[in-house]
Coordinates of C-alpha atoms in Angstrom, one line a residue:
M244 CA 20.4 -28.8 25.3
Q245 CA 17.7 -29.9 23.0
T246 CA 17.9 -30.9 19.3
A247 CA 17.8 -28.8 16.5
W248 CA 14.9 -29.5 14.0
D249 CA 15.8 -29.5 10.6
Q250 CA 14.1 -28.6 7.6
T251 CA 13.8 -30.5 4.7
Y252 CA 11.9 -29.0 1.3
L253 CA 10.7 -32.6 -0.5
V254 CA 7.5 -33.7 0.9
W255 CA 6.2 -37.4 1.3
G256 CA 8.9 -38.3 -1.0
L257 CA 6.6 -35.8 -3.8
P258 CA 9.0 -34.2 -6.6
L259 CA 9.7 -30.6 -5.9
F260 CA 7.3 -29.7 -8.4
G261 CA 4.7 -32.4 -7.0
S262 CA 5.9 -30.4 -3.1
A263 CA 5.2 -26.8 -4.3
L264 CA 2.0 -27.6 -5.4
V265 CA 2.1 -28.9 -2.0
A266 CA 3.2 -26.1 -0.3
A267 CA 1.2 -23.8 -2.1
I268 CA -2.3 -25.7 -0.6
P269 CA -3.5 -22.4 1.9
I270 CA -1.6 -19.8 -0.6
L271 CA -4.1 -21.7 -3.0
L272 CA -7.5 -21.8 0.2
L273 CA -6.5 -18.3 0.5
L274 CA -6.3 -16.8 -2.8
F275 CA -9.8 -18.8 -4.0
L276 CA -11.5 -18.3 -1.1
L277 CA -11.3 -14.4 -1.8
G278 CA -11.4 -14.3 -5.7
V279 CA -13.6 -16.8 -6.2
K280 CA -15.9 -17.1 -3.1
R281 CA -15.4 -13.9 -2.3
K282 CA -15.4 -14.7 1.1
P283 CA -14.3 -11.9 3.6
A284 CA -10.9 -11.7 3.9
W285 CA -11.2 -12.4 8.0
L286 CA -12.2 -15.4 7.3
A287 CA -10.0 -16.2 3.9
A288 CA -7.6 -15.4 5.9
L289 CA -8.2 -18.1 9.4
V290 CA -9.2 -20.4 7.0
G291 CA -5.6 -20.2 5.6
L292 CA -3.5 -20.2 8.5
A293 CA -5.9 -23.5 9.4
A294 CA -4.3 -25.7 6.6
T295 CA -0.7 -24.0 6.9
I296 CA -1.0 -25.3 10.3
L297 CA -1.9 -28.9 9.7
L298 CA 0.3 -28.5 6.1
A299 CA 3.1 -28.1 8.9
I300 CA 2.5 -30.5 11.1
A301 CA 0.2 -33.2 8.5
A302 CA 3.8 -32.7 5.1
Y303 CA 6.7 -31.1 6.9
R304 CA 6.8 -32.9 10.2
L305 CA 7.2 -29.7 12.5
S306 CA 6.4 -29.8 16.0
F307 CA 3.0 -28.9 17.6
V308 CA 5.4 -26.7 19.8
H309 CA 7.0 -25.6 16.8
T310 CA 4.2 -24.8 14.7
L311 CA 1.6 -22.4 17.4
S312 CA 4.9 -20.9 18.5
S313 CA 5.4 -19.3 14.8
A314 CA 2.6 -18.6 14.9
A315 CA 2.2 -17.0 18.2
Y316 CA 5.6 -15.6 16.8
G317 CA 3.6 -14.2 13.6
A318 CA 0.4 -13.3 15.4
A319 CA 2.7 -11.1 17.5
F320 CA 4.7 -9.7 15.3
G321 CA 0.7 -8.5 13.2
L322 CA -0.2 -6.5 16.6
F323 CA 3.4 -4.7 17.0
P324 CA 4.4 -2.6 15.2
I325 CA 2.1 -3.4 12.3
T326 CA -1.5 -2.6 14.1
W327 CA 0.0 -0.2 16.3
I328 CA 0.7 2.1 13.0
I329 CA -2.4 1.4 11.5
Y330 CA -4.6 1.9 14.8
W331 CA -3.0 4.8 15.5
A332 CA -2.9 7.0 11.4
I333 CA -6.7 5.7 11.8
V334 CA -7.1 7.3 14.8
L335 CA -5.4 10.4 13.2
Y336 CA -6.9 11.1 9.9
R337 CA -10.5 10.1 12.0
I338 CA -9.4 13.4 14.4
T339 CA -9.8 15.3 11.4
V340 CA -12.8 13.8 10.3
E341 CA -14.6 14.8 14.1
T342 CA -12.9 17.8 14.1
G343 CA -14.6 19.5 10.9
N344 CA -11.2 19.8 9.6
F345 CA -11.1 17.1 7.5
E346 CA -14.2 19.4 4.8
I347 CA -12.0 22.5 4.8
I348 CA -8.8 19.7 3.8
K349 CA -10.9 18.7 0.9
Q350 CA -12.3 22.2 0.2
S351 CA -8.9 23.3 -0.3
V352 CA -7.8 21.4 -3.0
G353 CA -11.3 21.3 -4.9
R354 CA -11.1 25.4 -5.1
I355 CA -7.5 25.5 -6.6
T356 CA -8.9 25.0 -10.2
S357 CA -12.6 24.5 -12.3
D358 CA -10.2 22.8 -15.2
M359 CA -11.3 19.5 -14.8
R360 CA -8.4 17.7 -15.8
L361 CA -6.3 20.3 -12.5
Q362 CA -8.3 18.7 -10.8
V363 CA -7.9 14.8 -11.5
L364 CA -3.7 15.5 -10.7
L365 CA -4.9 17.8 -7.7
I366 CA -7.1 15.3 -6.7
A367 CA -6.8 11.7 -7.8
F368 CA -3.0 12.4 -7.3
A369 CA -1.3 14.4 -5.2
F370 CA -4.4 14.1 -1.9
G371 CA -5.1 10.6 -2.8
A372 CA -1.0 10.0 -2.1
F373 CA -1.6 11.9 0.3
L374 CA -4.2 10.3 2.1
E375 CA -2.9 6.5 0.8
G376 CA 1.3 7.8 3.2
G377 CA -1.5 9.3 6.2
A378 CA -4.3 6.3 6.5
G379 CA -3.5 4.1 3.4
F380 CA -6.3 1.2 4.1
G381 CA -8.6 1.7 0.9
T382 CA -9.1 5.9 2.4
P383 CA -7.7 8.1 -0.7
V384 CA -10.0 5.7 -3.0
A385 CA -13.0 6.3 -1.3
V386 CA -12.2 10.2 -0.2
A387 CA -11.4 11.5 -3.3
S388 CA -13.1 9.6 -5.7
A389 CA -16.4 10.8 -3.2
M390 CA -14.6 14.3 -3.9
M391 CA -14.6 14.5 -7.7
T392 CA -18.2 12.9 -8.2
G393 CA -18.8 16.3 -6.1
L394 CA -16.7 17.9 -8.4
G395 CA -18.5 16.5 -11.7
F396 CA -17.3 12.8 -12.6
S397 CA -19.6 10.6 -12.6
A398 CA -19.7 8.0 -10.0
L399 CA -17.7 6.0 -12.4
D400 CA -15.2 8.0 -14.0
A401 CA -14.2 8.8 -10.6
S402 CA -13.6 5.9 -9.2
A403 CA -11.6 4.6 -12.7
I404 CA -9.3 8.0 -12.1
C405 CA -8.9 7.0 -8.6
L406 CA -8.2 3.4 -8.5
L407 CA -5.2 4.5 -12.1
A408 CA -4.2 7.2 -9.5
N409 CA -3.7 4.5 -6.1
T410 CA -0.3 3.5 -7.5
A411 CA 2.6 4.7 -7.2
P412 CA 2.3 5.5 -3.5
V413 CA 0.5 2.3 -2.5
A414 CA 4.0 1.2 -1.4
F415 CA 4.6 3.0 1.0
G416 CA 1.3 3.6 2.1
A417 CA 0.1 4.3 5.7
I418 CA 2.8 5.5 7.3
G419 CA 5.0 2.6 5.2
I420 CA 3.7 -0.1 6.6
P421 CA 3.9 -2.8 3.7
V422 CA 8.5 -2.1 3.9
I423 CA 8.0 -2.5 8.1
T424 CA 6.3 -4.8 7.3
L425 CA 8.2 -7.1 4.2
A426 CA 11.8 -6.1 6.0
G427 CA 10.1 -7.9 8.9
I428 CA 9.0 -10.6 7.3
T429 CA 12.6 -11.3 5.5
G430 CA 14.7 -10.0 8.3
L431 CA 16.7 -7.9 5.7
P432 CA 17.5 -4.0 7.1
L433 CA 14.7 -1.9 6.8
D434 CA 16.5 1.2 4.7
R435 CA 18.0 -1.2 2.5
L436 CA 14.8 -2.2 1.6
S437 CA 12.7 1.5 1.4
A438 CA 15.9 2.4 -1.0
D439 CA 15.7 -0.3 -2.9
V440 CA 11.3 -0.6 -3.0
G441 CA 12.0 3.6 -3.7
R442 CA 14.0 3.0 -7.0
V443 CA 11.9 0.5 -8.1
C444 CA 8.4 3.1 -8.1
A445 CA 10.7 6.3 -9.0
P446 CA 10.2 5.9 -11.9
V447 CA 6.8 4.4 -12.6
S448 CA 5.9 7.7 -10.3
F449 CA 7.6 9.8 -12.7
L450 CA 5.1 8.6 -15.8
V451 CA 1.9 8.3 -13.5
P452 CA 0.5 11.7 -14.0
A453 CA 0.6 11.2 -18.0
Y454 CA 0.0 8.3 -17.9
L455 CA -3.2 9.2 -15.7
I456 CA -4.5 12.1 -17.9
A457 CA -3.6 9.9 -21.6
A458 CA -6.3 7.8 -19.8
A459 CA -8.5 9.8 -18.5
A460 CA -9.0 13.0 -21.2
G461 CA -6.6 11.4 -24.4
R462 CA -2.7 12.7 -25.0
R463 CA -3.6 15.4 -26.1
A464 CA -5.2 16.7 -22.7
V465 CA -0.8 15.9 -22.0
V466 CA 0.2 17.8 -24.8
E467 CA -2.9 20.5 -23.8
I468 CA -0.9 20.2 -19.4
W469 CA 2.1 19.0 -19.9
P470 CA 4.0 21.7 -17.3
A471 CA 1.9 20.5 -14.6
V472 CA 2.1 16.9 -15.9
L473 CA 5.9 17.1 -15.9
V474 CA 6.1 19.7 -12.3
C475 CA 3.6 16.6 -10.3
G476 CA 5.2 14.3 -11.7
A477 CA 9.1 15.3 -11.2
T478 CA 7.9 16.7 -7.7
F479 CA 7.0 13.3 -6.9
A480 CA 8.7 11.0 -7.5
S481 CA 11.6 12.7 -6.8
V482 CA 10.9 13.3 -3.4
Q483 CA 9.6 9.1 -3.3
F484 CA 13.1 8.9 -4.8
F485 CA 15.1 11.0 -2.1
V486 CA 13.3 10.2 1.3
S487 CA 12.9 6.5 0.9
N488 CA 16.9 6.2 -0.3
F489 CA 17.9 9.2 2.2
V490 CA 14.9 9.2 5.2
G491 CA 12.7 6.3 5.9
A492 CA 10.1 5.1 4.6
P493 CA 7.4 6.3 6.9
L494 CA 7.4 9.9 5.5
T495 CA 7.7 8.9 2.0
D496 CA 4.3 9.3 0.7
I497 CA 3.1 12.4 3.4
L498 CA 6.1 14.5 1.8
S499 CA 6.0 13.2 -2.1
S500 CA 2.9 14.4 -1.5
L501 CA 3.3 17.4 0.2
L502 CA 5.3 18.5 -2.1
A503 CA 3.7 17.9 -4.9
L504 CA 0.4 19.6 -4.4
A505 CA 2.8 22.7 -2.8
A506 CA 4.2 22.4 -7.0
L507 CA 1.2 21.9 -8.3
I508 CA 0.0 24.8 -6.3
V509 CA 2.6 27.7 -7.4
L510 CA 3.0 26.5 -10.2
L511 CA -0.9 27.4 -10.8
R512 CA -0.1 31.3 -9.4
F513 CA 1.4 31.7 -12.9
W514 CA 0.0 29.6 -15.7
R515 CA -2.9 28.3 -16.5
P516 CA -3.7 25.9 -19.9
R517 CA -4.4 27.3 -22.5
G518 CA -8.4 28.2 -23.6
D519 CA -11.6 29.3 -21.7
V520 CA -13.4 27.2 -19.6
E521 CA -15.8 25.5 -22.1
S522 CA -12.8 24.3 -24.4
E523 CA -11.3 22.7 -20.6
Q524 CA -15.4 21.2 -20.5
R525 CA -14.8 19.5 -24.3
S526 CA -11.3 17.7 -23.6
T527 CA -12.5 16.4 -20.5
R528 CA -15.3 15.4 -22.5
V529 CA -13.7 12.8 -25.2
S530 CA -12.3 12.9 -21.3
L531 CA -13.4 9.2 -20.6
R532 CA -14.8 7.9 -23.7
A533 CA -12.3 5.0 -23.4
L534 CA -14.5 4.2 -20.4
R535 CA -17.6 4.6 -21.8
N536 CA -16.9 2.7 -24.6
A537 CA -15.7 -0.4 -22.1
A538 CA -19.1 -0.1 -21.0
D539 CA -22.4 -1.4 -21.6
V540 CA -24.2 0.6 -19.3
T541 CA -25.3 4.3 -19.8
H542 CA -23.8 6.5 -16.9
S543 CA -23.7 10.5 -16.7
S544 CA -21.7 12.5 -18.1
P545 CA -18.4 13.6 -17.4
L546 CA -19.4 16.8 -16.8
P547 CA -21.7 18.2 -14.3
S548 CA -24.4 16.5 -14.0
A549 CA -28.0 18.7 -13.4
S550 CA -27.9 17.7 -9.8
N551 CA -23.6 18.1 -9.4
T552 CA -23.8 21.4 -10.8
A553 CA -26.0 22.1 -7.8
T554 CA -23.5 20.7 -5.7
M555 CA -20.8 22.3 -7.6
L556 CA -23.2 26.0 -7.1
Q557 CA -23.6 25.6 -3.5
H558 CA -19.8 25.3 -3.1
E559 CA -18.7 28.2 -5.0
R560 CA -21.3 30.0 -3.4
A561 CA -19.4 28.8 0.0
P562 CA -17.4 31.4 1.8
Q563 CA -13.4 31.6 1.3
L564 CA -11.3 29.7 3.8
R565 CA -9.3 31.9 5.4
T566 CA -5.7 31.2 6.1
R567 CA -6.0 30.5 9.3
E568 CA -8.0 27.8 9.0
V569 CA -6.1 25.9 6.7
I570 CA -3.8 25.9 8.4
V571 CA -5.6 25.0 11.9
A572 CA -7.0 22.3 9.7
W573 CA -3.4 21.1 8.2
M574 CA -1.8 20.7 11.7
P575 CA -2.2 17.7 12.3
Y576 CA -0.2 16.4 8.8
I577 CA 2.2 18.3 9.9
L578 CA 2.8 17.4 13.6
L579 CA 3.4 13.9 12.1
V580 CA 5.8 14.8 9.4
L581 CA 7.7 16.7 12.7
F582 CA 6.7 14.2 15.2
V583 CA 8.3 10.9 12.5
L584 CA 11.0 13.2 11.2
A585 CA 12.3 13.7 14.8
W586 CA 12.3 9.8 16.3
G587 CA 14.0 8.8 12.0
Y588 CA 17.1 11.7 14.3
K589 CA 19.4 9.6 15.2
P590 CA 20.3 11.4 18.6
V591 CA 16.4 10.2 19.4
Q592 CA 15.8 7.4 18.3
Q593 CA 19.2 6.6 20.5
F594 CA 17.4 7.7 23.5
L595 CA 14.3 6.5 23.2
N596 CA 15.6 3.0 22.2
G597 CA 16.9 3.3 25.7
A598 CA 13.5 1.8 26.9
T599 CA 13.1 -0.9 23.9
A600 CA 13.0 -4.5 25.0
A601 CA 14.3 -7.6 23.0
F602 CA 13.6 -11.5 24.2
H603 CA 14.3 -14.5 22.0
W604 CA 10.3 -15.9 21.0
P605 CA 10.1 -19.1 23.5
W606 CA 9.9 -22.9 21.6
L607 CA 11.5 -21.6 18.0
H608 CA 14.3 -19.1 18.6
N609 CA 17.2 -21.2 17.0
E610 CA 15.6 -24.6 17.9
I611 CA 14.9 -24.9 13.5
R612 CA 17.9 -25.0 11.2
R613 CA 18.0 -24.1 8.1
M614 CA 19.7 -26.4 5.3
P615 CA 20.8 -26.7 1.8
P616 CA 19.9 -25.8 -1.2
V617 CA 17.7 -23.3 0.2
V618 CA 21.0 -21.8 2.5
V619 CA 25.0 -22.6 1.7
K620 CA 25.4 -24.5 4.8
P621 CA 23.5 -25.4 7.8
S622 CA 22.2 -22.3 9.9
A623 CA 19.4 -21.7 13.0
Y624 CA 16.6 -20.0 12.7
A625 CA 16.3 -17.4 15.3
A626 CA 13.5 -15.3 16.4
T627 CA 13.5 -12.8 18.6
F628 CA 10.8 -10.1 19.3
T629 CA 11.8 -6.8 19.6
L630 CA 9.5 -4.4 21.2
N631 CA 10.7 -1.2 20.9
W632 CA 7.4 0.7 22.1
L633 CA 8.8 4.2 22.3
S634 CA 10.6 4.3 19.2
A635 CA 8.5 2.8 16.6
A636 CA 7.1 4.8 13.9
G637 CA 3.8 3.6 15.5
T638 CA 4.3 5.7 18.5
S639 CA 5.5 9.2 17.2
C640 CA 2.1 8.4 14.9
M641 CA 0.3 8.8 18.8
F642 CA 2.2 11.3 19.8
A643 CA 0.7 13.5 16.5
A644 CA -2.2 12.4 17.3
L645 CA -3.2 12.8 20.7
V646 CA -1.3 16.3 20.7
S647 CA -2.9 17.4 18.1
A648 CA -6.5 15.9 19.6
A649 CA -5.1 18.7 22.7
F650 CA -4.3 21.2 19.7
L651 CA -7.9 21.0 17.8
R652 CA -9.6 21.1 21.8
M653 CA -11.3 18.0 21.3
K654 CA -12.3 16.5 24.7
A655 CA -11.0 14.1 26.6
H656 CA -14.5 11.6 26.7
A657 CA -14.2 12.4 22.5
I658 CA -10.9 11.1 22.2
I659 CA -12.1 8.4 25.0
R660 CA -15.0 8.0 22.4
L661 CA -13.0 7.9 19.4
L662 CA -10.4 5.6 19.9
A663 CA -13.3 3.1 21.0
S664 CA -14.5 3.8 17.9
V665 CA -11.4 3.1 15.7
A666 CA -10.9 0.3 18.3
R667 CA -13.9 -1.8 16.9
Q668 CA -13.8 -0.5 13.6
L669 CA -10.1 -2.3 12.9
F670 CA -11.0 -5.0 14.7
L671 CA -11.4 -7.5 11.5
P672 CA -8.4 -5.8 10.3
T673 CA -6.5 -6.9 12.7
L674 CA -8.1 -9.9 13.2
T675 CA -7.2 -10.6 9.0
V676 CA -3.1 -8.9 9.4
T677 CA -2.8 -11.2 12.9
A678 CA -3.9 -14.8 10.8
V679 CA -1.9 -13.4 7.6
L680 CA 1.4 -12.8 9.4
A681 CA 0.4 -16.2 11.4
M682 CA 0.0 -17.7 7.9
A683 CA 3.1 -16.8 6.2
F684 CA 5.6 -17.0 10.1
V685 CA 4.5 -20.7 9.9
M686 CA 5.3 -21.4 6.1
N687 CA 8.2 -19.9 6.4
Y688 CA 9.3 -22.2 10.1
C689 CA 8.4 -25.2 8.9
G690 CA 10.2 -24.8 5.6
A691 CA 7.5 -24.2 2.7
T692 CA 8.8 -21.2 2.2
G693 CA 12.0 -22.9 1.2
T694 CA 10.4 -25.3 -0.9
L695 CA 7.9 -22.5 -3.0
G696 CA 11.6 -20.8 -3.5
L697 CA 13.7 -24.0 -4.5
A698 CA 10.5 -24.1 -7.1
F699 CA 11.0 -21.0 -8.4
A700 CA 13.9 -20.6 -8.9
A701 CA 13.5 -23.3 -12.0
T702 CA 12.6 -19.7 -14.0
G703 CA 15.8 -19.1 -13.7
A704 CA 17.1 -16.0 -15.6
L705 CA 13.8 -14.9 -16.0
F706 CA 12.6 -14.5 -12.3
P707 CA 13.4 -10.6 -11.6
F708 CA 10.1 -10.4 -13.8
F709 CA 8.4 -13.1 -12.2
S710 CA 9.1 -11.8 -9.1
S711 CA 6.4 -8.3 -9.1
M712 CA 4.3 -9.7 -10.8
L713 CA 4.0 -12.6 -7.8
G714 CA 3.3 -9.5 -5.9
W715 CA 0.9 -8.2 -8.8
L716 CA -1.6 -11.3 -8.2
G717 CA -0.5 -11.3 -4.3
V718 CA -2.3 -7.6 -4.3
F719 CA -5.1 -8.6 -6.2
L720 CA -6.8 -11.3 -4.1
T721 CA -5.3 -10.0 -1.4
G722 CA -6.2 -6.3 -2.1
S723 CA -3.3 -5.4 0.6
D724 CA 0.7 -4.9 -1.0
T725 CA 1.8 -5.7 2.9
S726 CA -0.5 -8.8 3.0
A727 CA 1.1 -10.0 -0.5
N728 CA 4.9 -8.8 1.0
A729 CA 3.7 -11.3 4.0
L730 CA 3.1 -13.7 2.0
F731 CA 5.2 -14.3 0.3
G732 CA 8.1 -11.7 0.7
N733 CA 10.8 -14.0 1.7
L734 CA 9.7 -17.2 -0.5
Q735 CA 10.9 -14.2 -3.0
V736 CA 14.0 -14.0 -0.7
V737 CA 15.1 -17.3 -0.9
T738 CA 14.5 -17.6 -4.2
A739 CA 16.3 -15.0 -5.3
Q740 CA 19.8 -16.4 -3.2
K741 CA 19.2 -19.3 -4.9
L742 CA 19.8 -17.5 -8.3
G743 CA 22.1 -15.0 -6.8
F744 CA 20.3 -11.6 -7.2
A745 CA 20.0 -9.3 -4.6
P746 CA 17.3 -10.2 -2.3
T747 CA 16.4 -6.7 -2.0
L748 CA 15.7 -5.4 -5.6
M749 CA 13.7 -8.9 -5.5
A750 CA 12.2 -8.2 -1.4
A751 CA 11.5 -4.9 -3.2
A752 CA 10.2 -5.8 -6.5
N753 CA 7.1 -8.2 -5.0
S754 CA 6.5 -4.9 -3.6
A755 CA 6.6 -2.3 -6.0
G756 CA 5.1 -5.1 -8.9
G757 CA 1.7 -5.5 -5.8
V758 CA 1.1 -1.5 -6.1
M759 CA -0.3 -1.8 -9.7
G760 CA -2.3 -4.8 -8.7
K761 CA -4.6 -2.7 -5.8
M762 CA -6.0 -1.4 -8.4
I763 CA -8.2 -4.8 -9.8
S764 CA -9.3 -6.1 -6.7
L765 CA -12.1 -6.2 -5.7
Q766 CA -11.7 -5.1 -1.8
T767 CA -11.0 -1.5 -3.0
I768 CA -13.3 -2.1 -6.6
A769 CA -16.3 -2.4 -3.3
V770 CA -14.5 0.5 -1.7
A771 CA -14.4 2.8 -5.0
A772 CA -17.8 1.3 -5.5
A773 CA -19.5 1.8 -1.6
A774 CA -17.7 5.9 -1.8
T775 CA -19.7 6.6 -5.7
G776 CA -23.1 4.6 -5.3
L777 CA -21.4 2.5 -8.5
T778 CA -24.1 -0.2 -9.7
V779 CA -23.3 -3.5 -10.2
P780 CA -23.4 -3.2 -13.7
E781 CA -20.9 -0.6 -13.7
Q782 CA -18.2 -2.6 -11.0
A783 CA -18.0 -5.4 -13.9
T784 CA -17.2 -1.8 -16.6
L785 CA -14.3 -0.7 -14.2
F786 CA -13.0 -4.0 -13.0
R787 CA -12.5 -4.0 -17.5
F788 CA -11.0 -0.5 -17.5
T789 CA -8.8 -0.6 -14.9
L790 CA -7.5 -4.5 -16.2
R791 CA -5.0 -3.9 -19.1
H792 CA -3.8 -1.0 -17.2
S793 CA -2.7 -3.1 -14.1
I794 CA -1.3 -6.0 -16.5
F795 CA 0.1 -3.4 -18.8
L796 CA 1.7 -1.3 -15.0
A797 CA 2.7 -4.3 -13.4
A798 CA 4.8 -5.4 -16.8
V799 CA 6.4 -2.1 -16.8
I800 CA 7.1 -2.4 -13.2
G801 CA 9.1 -6.5 -14.2
I802 CA 10.8 -4.9 -16.8
E803 CA 12.3 -2.3 -15.4
V804 CA 13.7 -4.7 -12.6
F805 CA 14.9 -7.1 -15.0
V806 CA 17.4 -4.2 -15.9
Y807 CA 17.9 -4.1 -12.0
A808 CA 19.0 -6.5 -12.5
Y809 CA 20.9 -7.2 -15.6
V810 CA 22.2 -3.7 -16.6
F811 CA 22.5 -2.1 -13.6
H812 CA 23.5 -5.2 -11.3
V813 CA 21.8 -4.0 -8.4
Q814 CA 23.2 -5.9 -5.0

């Protein structure tokens, strides 16, 4: 029997602080390439992986075989279940686009009201959250901001509103992939993580609609449309809390956003804001003054410009949508909800798990031991890969996509062409995801994560606050809550165990804090710019505007986690 290799957490004879600086080199290099040099994410991830492999071999003395095996293990996890879910979520979205039904979905939402304040709640918040839950990865910002410019918002205003709105749903985006990644990287139970992320996010989600309207249209507007703000926030937050705690991560965003949309639609059948259209528009004119004053550039008013007015008139004169058209257009996502619910039903899940294959990862499983003080006593580090190809959330999404294609009568050759197109579209994102996961797994198995965890333990009693800020930093620089969870998830767990905090709460804080970094990530701003045609000066203005909101909201999450840890003693 081969002797296990024992991790060490001090390298090259350096003290803990010096060892932590060495351990952080790959992460710092990755963040430098992304945030300073503006290199593509896939290139930065590959360079970061190469640096991590060198670190593991040269500094931590991990064998070449163990290093490559841990990298391959991480890459495999990146492919399944991560990329598997992403692929079919994008396929489902593309099916609605290719069949023309996504235009009907957009129209069905955009025609509900002409009040621009209510359009912010309907499109930027609720519909954007729906897109985040179904596709993620920049889709909500791109689609919602383009819709809002068509409804009369300026490009800069639409981008700012959609970036601020794309906070509440990010932790459960793309069928719950950030939380699923967090569970895989930390080894913590998925249901516990989903519940804790929901508990942290739900109170903030309740406040986001009011915060969004206040930022977009001033505090007076919040008072003027308070019933809509209350219904939207309360519905989304309560459903987010319930689903994340009692159903699971994959459907959290989908159900929260759909029910928030439905609640707003029902409310608007019985209630309208006081005042005529002119007063509504005048309220919105003062709306984004803070943003325009922050800008040192000239851009259009949030009221309709000449071109946008023409777009709106054409929109208003278009034939009314029939109920059947709307139901057919939404059917792919209705099917998604049904399939994901079926996959989560215990008897069905147990039946599907019969096709699961699990095996110990070669040249890695139990061949490395984690050592004190990271753990209480020397413990073998397991490496088991589970290929639950039939019961995985991505497979439920696959069935929803294929049934939707059949329901919408797509031709076989069109489906094949679409599948190939999505594969090409996701090549570089897949390369990025697998490289980041490989990097994270190598850091975990060589002991670098343990070194960083011991260093972060020096923050002591303040760690619950800094835990969420670490997630915020990760998303700001990587542009992805999934990537930030992969990079820092296990670090949060190691530090929490060292300091006596609940590991699931600190891991959840990483994901929940990370969502507030999404609005200032360069990748997300680039998506908004591409969708609305922002100029370079306007992009700089947009960053300055969202930065203060991002820092404030991340601090709110940090304080909330602090309260959970010390007042409610979450374990």
